[in-house]
Coordinates of C-alpha atoms in Angstrom, one line a residue:
X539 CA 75.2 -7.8 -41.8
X540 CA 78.6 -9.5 -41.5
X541 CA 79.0 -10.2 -37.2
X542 CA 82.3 -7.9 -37.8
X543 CA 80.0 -5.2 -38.5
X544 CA 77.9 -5.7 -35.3
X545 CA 80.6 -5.4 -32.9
X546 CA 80.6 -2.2 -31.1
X547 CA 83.0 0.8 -33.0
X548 CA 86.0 0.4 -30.9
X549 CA 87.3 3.9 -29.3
X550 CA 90.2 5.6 -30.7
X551 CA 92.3 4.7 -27.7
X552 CA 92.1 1.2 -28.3
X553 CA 92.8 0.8 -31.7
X554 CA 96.1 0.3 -31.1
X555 CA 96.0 -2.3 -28.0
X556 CA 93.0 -3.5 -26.2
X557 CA 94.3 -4.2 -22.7
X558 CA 95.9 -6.8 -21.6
X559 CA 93.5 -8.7 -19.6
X560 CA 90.9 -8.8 -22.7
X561 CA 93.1 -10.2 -25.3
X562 CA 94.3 -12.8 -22.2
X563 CA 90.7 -13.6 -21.9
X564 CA 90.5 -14.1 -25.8
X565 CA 93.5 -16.4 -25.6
X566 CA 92.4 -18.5 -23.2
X567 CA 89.1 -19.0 -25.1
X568 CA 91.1 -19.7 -27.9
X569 CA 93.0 -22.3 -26.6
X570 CA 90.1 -24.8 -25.3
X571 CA 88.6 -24.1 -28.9
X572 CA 91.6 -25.4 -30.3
X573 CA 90.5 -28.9 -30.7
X574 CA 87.5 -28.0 -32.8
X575 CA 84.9 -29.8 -30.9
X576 CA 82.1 -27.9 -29.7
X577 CA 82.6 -26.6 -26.0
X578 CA 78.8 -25.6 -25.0
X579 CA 80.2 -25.3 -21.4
X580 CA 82.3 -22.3 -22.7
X581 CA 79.5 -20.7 -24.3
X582 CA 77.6 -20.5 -21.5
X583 CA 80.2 -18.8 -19.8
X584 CA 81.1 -16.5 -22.8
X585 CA 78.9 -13.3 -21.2
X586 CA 79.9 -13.3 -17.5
X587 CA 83.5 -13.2 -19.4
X588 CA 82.6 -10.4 -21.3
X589 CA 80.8 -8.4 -18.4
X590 CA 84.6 -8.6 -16.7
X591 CA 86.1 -7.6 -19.4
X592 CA 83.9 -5.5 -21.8
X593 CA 86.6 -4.6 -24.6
X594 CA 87.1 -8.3 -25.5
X595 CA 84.1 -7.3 -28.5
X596 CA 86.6 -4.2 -29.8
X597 CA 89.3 -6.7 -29.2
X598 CA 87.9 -9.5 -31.1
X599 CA 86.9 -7.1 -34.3
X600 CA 90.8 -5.6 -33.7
X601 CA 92.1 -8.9 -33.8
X602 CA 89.8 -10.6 -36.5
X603 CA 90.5 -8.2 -39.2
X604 CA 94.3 -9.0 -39.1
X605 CA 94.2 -12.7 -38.3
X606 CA 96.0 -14.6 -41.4
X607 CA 94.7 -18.1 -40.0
X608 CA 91.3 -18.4 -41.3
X609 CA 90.8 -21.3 -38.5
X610 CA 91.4 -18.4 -36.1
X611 CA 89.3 -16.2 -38.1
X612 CA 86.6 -18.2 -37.7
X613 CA 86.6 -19.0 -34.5
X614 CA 87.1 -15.3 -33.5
X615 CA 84.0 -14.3 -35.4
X616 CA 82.6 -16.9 -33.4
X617 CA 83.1 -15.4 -30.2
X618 CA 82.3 -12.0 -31.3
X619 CA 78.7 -13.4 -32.0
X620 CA 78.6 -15.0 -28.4
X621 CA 80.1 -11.5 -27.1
X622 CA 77.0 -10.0 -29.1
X623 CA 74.6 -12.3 -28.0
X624 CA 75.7 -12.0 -24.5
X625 CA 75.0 -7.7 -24.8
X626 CA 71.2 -8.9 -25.5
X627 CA 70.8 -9.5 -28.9
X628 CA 70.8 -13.6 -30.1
X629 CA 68.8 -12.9 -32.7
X630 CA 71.5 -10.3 -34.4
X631 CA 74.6 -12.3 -33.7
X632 CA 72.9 -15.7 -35.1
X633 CA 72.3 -13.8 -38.5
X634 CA 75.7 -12.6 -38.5
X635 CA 77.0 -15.7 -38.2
X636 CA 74.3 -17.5 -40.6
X637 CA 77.4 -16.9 -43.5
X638 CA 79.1 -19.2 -42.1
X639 CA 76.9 -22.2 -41.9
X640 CA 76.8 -23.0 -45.3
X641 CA 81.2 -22.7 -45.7
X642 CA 81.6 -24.9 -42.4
X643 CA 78.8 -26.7 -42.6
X644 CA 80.8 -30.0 -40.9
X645 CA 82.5 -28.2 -38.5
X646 CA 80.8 -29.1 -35.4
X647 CA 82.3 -26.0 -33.5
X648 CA 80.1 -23.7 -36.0
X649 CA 77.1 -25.6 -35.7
X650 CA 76.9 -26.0 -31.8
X651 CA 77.8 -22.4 -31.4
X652 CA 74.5 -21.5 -33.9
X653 CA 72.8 -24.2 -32.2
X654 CA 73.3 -22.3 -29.2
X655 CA 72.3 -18.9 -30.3
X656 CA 69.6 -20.8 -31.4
X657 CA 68.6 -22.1 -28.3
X658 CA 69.0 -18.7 -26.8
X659 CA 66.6 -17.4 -28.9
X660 CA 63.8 -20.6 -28.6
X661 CA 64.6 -21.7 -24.8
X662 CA 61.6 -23.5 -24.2
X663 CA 62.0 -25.5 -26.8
X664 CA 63.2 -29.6 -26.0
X665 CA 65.7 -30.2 -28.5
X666 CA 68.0 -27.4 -27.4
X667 CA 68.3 -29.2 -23.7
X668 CA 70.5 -32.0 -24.2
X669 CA 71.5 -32.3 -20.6
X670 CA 70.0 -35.6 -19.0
X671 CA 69.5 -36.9 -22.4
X672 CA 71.5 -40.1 -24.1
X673 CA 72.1 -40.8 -27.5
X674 CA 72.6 -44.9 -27.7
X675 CA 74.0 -44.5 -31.5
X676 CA 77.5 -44.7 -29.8
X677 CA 77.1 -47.0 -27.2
X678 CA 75.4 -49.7 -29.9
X679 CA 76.6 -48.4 -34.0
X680 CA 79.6 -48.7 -35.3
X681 CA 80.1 -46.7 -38.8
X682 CA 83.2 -48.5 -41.0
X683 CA 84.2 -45.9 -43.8
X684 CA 87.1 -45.9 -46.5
X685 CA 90.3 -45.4 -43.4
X686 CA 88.3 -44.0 -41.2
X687 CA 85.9 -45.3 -38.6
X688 CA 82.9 -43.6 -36.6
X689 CA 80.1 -44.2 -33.8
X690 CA 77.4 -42.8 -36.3
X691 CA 77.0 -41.4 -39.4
X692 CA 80.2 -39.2 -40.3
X693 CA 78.3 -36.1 -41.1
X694 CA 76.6 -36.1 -38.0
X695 CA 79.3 -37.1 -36.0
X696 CA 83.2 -37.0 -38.1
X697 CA 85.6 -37.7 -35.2
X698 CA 86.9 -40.9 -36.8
X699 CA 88.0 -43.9 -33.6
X700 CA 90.3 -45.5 -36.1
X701 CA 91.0 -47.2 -39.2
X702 CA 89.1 -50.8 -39.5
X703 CA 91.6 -51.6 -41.9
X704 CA 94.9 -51.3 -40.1
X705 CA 93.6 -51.5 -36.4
X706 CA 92.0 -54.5 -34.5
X707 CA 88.0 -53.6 -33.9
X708 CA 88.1 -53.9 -30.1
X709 CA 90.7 -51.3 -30.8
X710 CA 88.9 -49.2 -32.9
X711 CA 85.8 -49.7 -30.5
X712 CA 86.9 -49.6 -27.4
X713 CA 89.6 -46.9 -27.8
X714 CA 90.4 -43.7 -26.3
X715 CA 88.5 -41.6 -28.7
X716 CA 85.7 -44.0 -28.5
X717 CA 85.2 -43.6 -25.1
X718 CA 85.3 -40.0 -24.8
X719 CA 82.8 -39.8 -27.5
X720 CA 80.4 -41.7 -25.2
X721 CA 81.0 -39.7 -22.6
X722 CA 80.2 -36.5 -24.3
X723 CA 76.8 -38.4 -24.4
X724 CA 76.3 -39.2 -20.8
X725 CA 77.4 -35.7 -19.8
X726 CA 75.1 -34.0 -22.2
X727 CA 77.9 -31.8 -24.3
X728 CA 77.7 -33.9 -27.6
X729 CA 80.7 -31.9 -27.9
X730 CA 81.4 -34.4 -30.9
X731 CA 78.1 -34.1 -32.6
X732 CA 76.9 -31.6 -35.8
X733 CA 74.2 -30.4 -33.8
X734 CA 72.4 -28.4 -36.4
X735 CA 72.4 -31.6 -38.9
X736 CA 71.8 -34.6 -36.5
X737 CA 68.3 -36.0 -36.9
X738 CA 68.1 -37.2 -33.1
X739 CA 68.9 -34.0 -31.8
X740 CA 66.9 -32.0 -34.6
X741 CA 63.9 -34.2 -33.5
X742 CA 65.0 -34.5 -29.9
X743 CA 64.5 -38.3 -30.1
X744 CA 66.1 -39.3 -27.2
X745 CA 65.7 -41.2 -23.4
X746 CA 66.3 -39.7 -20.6
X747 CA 68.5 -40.9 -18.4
X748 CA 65.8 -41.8 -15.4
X749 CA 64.5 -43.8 -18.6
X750 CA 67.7 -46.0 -19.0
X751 CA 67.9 -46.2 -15.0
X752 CA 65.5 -47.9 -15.2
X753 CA 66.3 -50.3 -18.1
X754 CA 68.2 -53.1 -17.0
X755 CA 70.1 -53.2 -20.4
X756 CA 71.6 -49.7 -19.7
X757 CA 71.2 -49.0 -16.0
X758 CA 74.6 -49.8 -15.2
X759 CA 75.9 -47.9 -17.7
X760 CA 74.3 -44.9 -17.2
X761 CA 75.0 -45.0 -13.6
X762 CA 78.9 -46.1 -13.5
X763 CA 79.2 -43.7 -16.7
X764 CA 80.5 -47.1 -18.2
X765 CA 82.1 -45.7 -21.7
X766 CA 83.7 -49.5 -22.4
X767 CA 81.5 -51.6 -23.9
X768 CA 81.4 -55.6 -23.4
X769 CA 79.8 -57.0 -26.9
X770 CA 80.7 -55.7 -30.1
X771 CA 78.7 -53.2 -31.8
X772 CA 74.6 -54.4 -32.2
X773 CA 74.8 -51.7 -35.9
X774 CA 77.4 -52.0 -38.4
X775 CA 77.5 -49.5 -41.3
X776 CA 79.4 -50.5 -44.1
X777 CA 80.4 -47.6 -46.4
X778 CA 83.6 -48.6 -46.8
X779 CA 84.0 -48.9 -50.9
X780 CA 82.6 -46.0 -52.7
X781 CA 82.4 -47.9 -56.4
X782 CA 78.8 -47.2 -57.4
X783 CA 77.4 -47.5 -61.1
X784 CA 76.2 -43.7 -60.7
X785 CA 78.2 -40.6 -60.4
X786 CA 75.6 -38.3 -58.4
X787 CA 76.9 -34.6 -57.9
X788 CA 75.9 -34.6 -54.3
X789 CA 78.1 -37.3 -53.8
X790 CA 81.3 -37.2 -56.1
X791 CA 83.0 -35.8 -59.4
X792 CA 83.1 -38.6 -61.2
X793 CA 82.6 -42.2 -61.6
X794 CA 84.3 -44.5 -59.4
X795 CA 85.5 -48.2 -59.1
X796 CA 88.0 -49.6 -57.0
X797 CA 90.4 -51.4 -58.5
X798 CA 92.3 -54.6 -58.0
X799 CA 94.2 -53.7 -54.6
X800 CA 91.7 -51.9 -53.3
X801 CA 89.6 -54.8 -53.6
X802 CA 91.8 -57.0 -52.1
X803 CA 92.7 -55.0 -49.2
X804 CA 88.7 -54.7 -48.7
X805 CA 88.6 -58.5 -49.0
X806 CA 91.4 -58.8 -46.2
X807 CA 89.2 -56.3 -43.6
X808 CA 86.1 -58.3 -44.6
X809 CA 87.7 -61.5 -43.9
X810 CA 89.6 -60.2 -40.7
X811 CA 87.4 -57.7 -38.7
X812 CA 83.8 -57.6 -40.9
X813 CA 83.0 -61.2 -40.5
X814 CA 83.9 -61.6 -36.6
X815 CA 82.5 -58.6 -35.7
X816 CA 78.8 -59.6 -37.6
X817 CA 78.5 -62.9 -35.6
X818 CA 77.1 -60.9 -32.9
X819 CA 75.8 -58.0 -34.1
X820 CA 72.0 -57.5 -35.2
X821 CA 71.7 -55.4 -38.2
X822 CA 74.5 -54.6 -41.0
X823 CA 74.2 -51.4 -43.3
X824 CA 75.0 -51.8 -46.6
X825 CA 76.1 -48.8 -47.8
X826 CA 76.3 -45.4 -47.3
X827 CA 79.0 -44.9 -49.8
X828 CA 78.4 -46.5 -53.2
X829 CA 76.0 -49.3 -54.1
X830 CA 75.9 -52.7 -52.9
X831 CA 75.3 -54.2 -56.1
X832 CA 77.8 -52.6 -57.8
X833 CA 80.8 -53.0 -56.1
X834 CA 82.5 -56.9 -55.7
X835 CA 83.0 -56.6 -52.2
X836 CA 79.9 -55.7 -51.0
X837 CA 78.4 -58.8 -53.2
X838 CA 80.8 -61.4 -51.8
X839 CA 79.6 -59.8 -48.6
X840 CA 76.1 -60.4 -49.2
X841 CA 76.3 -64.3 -50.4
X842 CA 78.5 -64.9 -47.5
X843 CA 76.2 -63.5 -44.7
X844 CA 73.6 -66.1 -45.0
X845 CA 70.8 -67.4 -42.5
X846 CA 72.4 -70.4 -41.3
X847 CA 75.9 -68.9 -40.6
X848 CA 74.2 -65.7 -39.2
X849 CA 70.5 -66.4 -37.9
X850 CA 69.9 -63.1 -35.9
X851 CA 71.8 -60.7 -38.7
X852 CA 69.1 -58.4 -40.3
X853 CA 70.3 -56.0 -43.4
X854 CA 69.7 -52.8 -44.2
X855 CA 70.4 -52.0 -47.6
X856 CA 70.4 -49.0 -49.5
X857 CA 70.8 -48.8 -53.1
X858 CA 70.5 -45.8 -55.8
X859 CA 67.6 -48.5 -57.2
X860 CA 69.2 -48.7 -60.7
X861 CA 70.4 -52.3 -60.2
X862 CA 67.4 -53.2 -57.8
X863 CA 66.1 -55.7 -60.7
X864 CA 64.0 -59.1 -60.5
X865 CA 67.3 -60.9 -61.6
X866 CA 69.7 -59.3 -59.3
X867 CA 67.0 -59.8 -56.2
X868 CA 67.5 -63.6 -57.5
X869 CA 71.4 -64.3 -57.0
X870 CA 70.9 -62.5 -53.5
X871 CA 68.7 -65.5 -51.4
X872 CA 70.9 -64.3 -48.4
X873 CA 68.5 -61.2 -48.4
X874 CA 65.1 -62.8 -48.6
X875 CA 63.2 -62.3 -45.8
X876 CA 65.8 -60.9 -43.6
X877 CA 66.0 -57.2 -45.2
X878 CA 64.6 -54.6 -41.9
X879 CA 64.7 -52.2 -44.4
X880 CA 65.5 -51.5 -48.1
X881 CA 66.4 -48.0 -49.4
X882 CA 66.7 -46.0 -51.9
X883 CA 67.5 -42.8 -53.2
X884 CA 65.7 -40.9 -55.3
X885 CA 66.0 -37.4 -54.9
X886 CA 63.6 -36.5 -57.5
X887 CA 59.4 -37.2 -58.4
X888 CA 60.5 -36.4 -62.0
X889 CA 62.5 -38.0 -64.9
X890 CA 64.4 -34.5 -65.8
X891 CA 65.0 -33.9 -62.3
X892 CA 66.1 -37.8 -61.2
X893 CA 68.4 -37.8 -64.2
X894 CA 70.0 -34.3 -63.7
X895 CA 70.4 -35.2 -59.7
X896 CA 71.7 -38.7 -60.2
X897 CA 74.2 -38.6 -63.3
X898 CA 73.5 -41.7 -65.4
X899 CA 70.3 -43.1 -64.2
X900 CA 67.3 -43.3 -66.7
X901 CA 64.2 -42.9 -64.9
X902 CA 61.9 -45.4 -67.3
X903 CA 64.6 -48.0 -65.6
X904 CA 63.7 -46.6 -61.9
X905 CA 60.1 -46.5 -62.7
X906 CA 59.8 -50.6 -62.4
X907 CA 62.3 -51.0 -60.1
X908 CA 60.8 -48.6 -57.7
X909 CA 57.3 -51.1 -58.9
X910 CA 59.7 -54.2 -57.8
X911 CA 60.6 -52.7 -55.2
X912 CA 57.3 -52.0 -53.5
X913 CA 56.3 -55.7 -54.7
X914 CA 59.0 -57.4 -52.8
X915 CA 57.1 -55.0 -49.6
X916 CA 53.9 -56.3 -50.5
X917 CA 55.1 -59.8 -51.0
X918 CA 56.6 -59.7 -47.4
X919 CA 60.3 -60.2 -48.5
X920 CA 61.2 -57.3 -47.5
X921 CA 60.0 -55.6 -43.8
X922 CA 60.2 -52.2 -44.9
X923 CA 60.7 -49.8 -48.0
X924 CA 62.0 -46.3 -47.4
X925 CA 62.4 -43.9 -50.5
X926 CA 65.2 -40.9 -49.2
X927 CA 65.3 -37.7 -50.7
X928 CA 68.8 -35.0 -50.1
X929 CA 67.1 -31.9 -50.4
X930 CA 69.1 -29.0 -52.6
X931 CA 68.1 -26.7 -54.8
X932 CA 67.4 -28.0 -57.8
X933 CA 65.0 -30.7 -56.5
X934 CA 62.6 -28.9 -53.2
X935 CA 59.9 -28.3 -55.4
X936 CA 59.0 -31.7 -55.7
X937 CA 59.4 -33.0 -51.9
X938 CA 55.3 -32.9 -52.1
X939 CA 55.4 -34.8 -55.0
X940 CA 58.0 -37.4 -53.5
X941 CA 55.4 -38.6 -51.0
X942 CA 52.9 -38.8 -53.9
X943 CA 55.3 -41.2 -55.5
X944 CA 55.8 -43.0 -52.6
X945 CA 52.2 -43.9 -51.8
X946 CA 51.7 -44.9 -55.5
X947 CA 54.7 -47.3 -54.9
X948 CA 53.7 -48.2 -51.6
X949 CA 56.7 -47.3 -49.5
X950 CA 57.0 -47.3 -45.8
X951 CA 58.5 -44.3 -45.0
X952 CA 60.0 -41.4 -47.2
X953 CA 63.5 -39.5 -46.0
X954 CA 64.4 -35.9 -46.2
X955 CA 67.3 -34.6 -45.0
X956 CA 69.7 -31.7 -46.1
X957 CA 72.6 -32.2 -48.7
X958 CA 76.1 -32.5 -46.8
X959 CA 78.7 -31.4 -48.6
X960 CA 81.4 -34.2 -49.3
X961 CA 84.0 -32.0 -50.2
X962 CA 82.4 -32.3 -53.8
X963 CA 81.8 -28.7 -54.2
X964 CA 83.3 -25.4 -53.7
X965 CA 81.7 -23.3 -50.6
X966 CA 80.6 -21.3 -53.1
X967 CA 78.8 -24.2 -54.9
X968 CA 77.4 -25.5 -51.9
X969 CA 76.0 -22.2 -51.0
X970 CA 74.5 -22.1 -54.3
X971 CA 72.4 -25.4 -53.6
X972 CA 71.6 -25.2 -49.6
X973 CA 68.4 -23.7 -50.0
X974 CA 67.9 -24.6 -46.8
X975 CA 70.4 -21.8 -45.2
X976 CA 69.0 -18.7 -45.0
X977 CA 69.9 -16.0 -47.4
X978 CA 69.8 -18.4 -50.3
X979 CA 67.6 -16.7 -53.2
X980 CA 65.1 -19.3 -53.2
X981 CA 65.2 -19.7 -49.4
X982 CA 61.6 -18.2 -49.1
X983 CA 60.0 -20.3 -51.8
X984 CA 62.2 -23.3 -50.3
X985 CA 60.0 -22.2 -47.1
X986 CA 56.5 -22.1 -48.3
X987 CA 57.4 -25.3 -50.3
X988 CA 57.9 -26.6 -47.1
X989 CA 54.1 -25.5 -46.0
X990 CA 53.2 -28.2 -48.3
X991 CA 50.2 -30.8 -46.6
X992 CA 51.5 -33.5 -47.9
X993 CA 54.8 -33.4 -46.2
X994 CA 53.0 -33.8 -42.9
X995 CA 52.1 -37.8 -43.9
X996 CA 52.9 -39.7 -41.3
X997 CA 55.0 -41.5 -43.8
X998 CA 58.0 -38.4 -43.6
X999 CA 60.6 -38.7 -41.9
X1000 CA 62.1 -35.0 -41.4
X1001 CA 65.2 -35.9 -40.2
X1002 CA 67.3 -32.4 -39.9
X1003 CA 64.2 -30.3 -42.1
X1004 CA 61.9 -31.0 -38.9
X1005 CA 62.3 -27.1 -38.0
X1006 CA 60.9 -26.5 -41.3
X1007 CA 58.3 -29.5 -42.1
X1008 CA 57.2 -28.5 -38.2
X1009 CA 56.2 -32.2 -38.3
X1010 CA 55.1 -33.6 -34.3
X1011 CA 58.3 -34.3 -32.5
X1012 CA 56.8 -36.8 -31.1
X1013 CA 56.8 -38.9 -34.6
X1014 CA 57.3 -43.0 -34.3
X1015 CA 60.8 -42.8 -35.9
X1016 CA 64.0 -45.2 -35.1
X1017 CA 66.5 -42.8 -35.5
X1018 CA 69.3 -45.1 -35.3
X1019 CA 69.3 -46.5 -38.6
X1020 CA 68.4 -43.3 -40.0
X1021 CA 71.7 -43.2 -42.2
X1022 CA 70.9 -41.5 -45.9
X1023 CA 73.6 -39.8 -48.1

């Protein structure tokens, strides 16, 4: 039932005006969720507010019905499914709001506000208490993206710090925005954070902050709530040029290369801010956004980052597999032996399924470079093999199969984690393939696939499926490298 429909029936008398301290109370509500960021503190607060003013409900379903903004619209359904929660029933406001999870499914403000409802509803359970808990992702990752930069993976965390490209990286570090994204950590808001799709919080994978009292690597930043950090970032996601040799629906339109200038502005950040910023850091992600052996940059990247230059730099690397061949392995030596962790996306078990998901692979290709790839495992050239799998609708029924296929390969670990809209599709489209949101048609079958024994091989990695995989939250799993598109 849409939330508008669960607010009380207003009385005739207040049709035409709810008083004046109501819609006051409303505005001021309002106005702190103005900035979009999620404001747990508020929502806490949300049913003492109503208990002094009880018509903010009939004001709120007044107000919504008219409101032109659909920002405002939103954010007023919002605090009609607090006001509901806050007359006793979570349970009813969450599934009025569940509509909307799909449609906003990157605005942090709509997730932490059904992440609290869904707390309300499950208190005892950890990953709902965030308070006294610290995500190091900021504090140690820095996530370099096409004009945008980030202190994690954008879809868990979007508030960009800068732009690499056009501001200096102590800048773009160290800044303003930077700093008050760490301290939404230490004070336990994660007012920043996509609660609902963040694997750390979904798995409640962090330490406490006795735990980094204790540590002298952290203790004095815990204690002095230190949000300026002295060394450079230890992470470093690259996921800056989106050229790729695919043209995956999940992920774009159509096919994309950068051209000439593009290139060279790329080059100029490389040379400028990449480089200097690598000399200290320990692991560099190569990429979230395209393939690294597609695009030029990337490449240059690669060759130049070698052991002697860079002894303590370790690679991630994750790559659609198409290009993962024998011969390309070859003209990389800069990767031998120092890869932490190779991945790839798959998305599929099966040729039809591979092939439909990731537009213009052919899956007798990925068949022996998935073989190289677990060769280059077993040969101890690489330290790890992770296969990742963005679960949609088209593909769920084979997540069991995945790990069969990633045994047979002999890969580490294998990835789920929920399809992010990238502005790629429609709501409506998106809707169509989250089979993961309730209400979907195939959201029941998506639920019993999850049932599936095989998904509970120590080998899976959840990631922001866990409430349905009901896999031990006490899983061995370092969720900050955990970056899959």
């Amino acid at each position: 039932m849409p939330i508008q429909q669960q607010a009380m029936e207003p009385a005739e008398d207040c049709l035409i005006d709810a008083p004046t301290a109501a819609q006051q109370a409303i505005d001021i509500m309002l106005s702190i969720m103005s900035d979009g960021l999620d404001h747990p503190e508020l929502w806490i607060l949300v049913p003492a507010i109503v208990a002094e003013n009880p018509l903010i409900p009939q004001a709120l379903h007044q107000r919504s019905t008219t409101e032109q903004s659909v920002r405002l619209r939103v954010q007023m359904q919002m605090l009609l499914g607090l006001s509901i929660a806050a007359g006793g029933s979570p349970r009813d406001a969450l599934d009025g709001l569940m509509p909307l999870s799909a449609g906003e499914s990157q605005n942090v403000q709509v997730q932490g506000v059904l992440f609290h409802l869904e707390g309300l509803i499950d208190p005892t359970n950890p990953k709902y208490q965030l308070t006294g808990k610290v995500c190091l992702r900021p504090f140690i990752e820095l996530d370099v993206l096409e004009g945008t930069t980030h202190l994690c993976c954008a879809s868990w965390l979007p508030t960009s710090t800068g732009n690499l490209a056009g501001t200096p990286w102590r800048d773009v570090w160290n800044g303003d925005v930077a700093r008050a994204i760490r301290t939404s950590m230490l004070d336990g808001s994660y007012r920043y954070c996509n609660k609902r799709t963040c694997p750390t919080i979904q798995s409640s994978q962090f330490r406490t902050i006795e735990e980094l009292k204790a540590d002298p690597q952290w203790s004095d930043i815990v204690t002095g709530s230190e949000t300026i950090m002295a060394r450079g970032p230890e992470i470093l996601n690259l996921s800056y040029d989106r050229t790729c040799n695919l043209s995956c629906p999940s992920c774009r339109s159509s096919a994309y290369a950068a051209d000439e200038q593009t290139r060279i502005n790329f080059d100029t950040m490389q040379q400028n801010e990449i480089l200097p910023l690598l000399k200290n850091a320990k692991s560099v992600f190569v990429t979230g956004s395209g393939d690294p052996f597609a695009s030029k940059n990337f490449r240059r990247l690669m060759e130049q980052l070698d052991a002697q230059e860079y002894p303590e730099l370790k690679f991630i690397i994750m790559t659609n597999g198409m290009l993962l061949t024998p011969r390309q392995w070859a003209a990389f030596p800069s990767l031998h032996k120092r890869v932490e962790s190779l991945r790839i996306s798959l998305d599929a078990a099966t040729g039809p399924t591979h092939e439909l998901l990731r537009r213009g692979a052919r899956w007798s290709v990925m068949e022996q470079n998935l073989k190289f790839a677990g060769e280059l495992l077993n040969d101890g050239l690489i330290d790890d093999l992770m296969i990742t799998f963005t679960v949609q609708s088209e593909n769920f029924r084979e997540m069991g199969d995945a790990v069969d296929l990633a045994h047979q390969i002999g890969a580490s670990h294998v990835y789920f984690g929920r399809m992010t809209n990238w502005g790629t599709f429609t709501t409506e489209q998106y809707m169509q393939k989250a089979v993961f949101v309730p209400g979907h048609p195939d959201h029941e079958e998506f639920v019993a696939a999850c049932s599936d024994p095989r998904l509970r091989d120590p080998i899976v990695s959840p990631s922001d499926l866990d409430e349905f995989f009901k896999t031990p939250a006490a899983r061995e799993w370092d969720a900050t490298a955990s970056i899959a598109r």
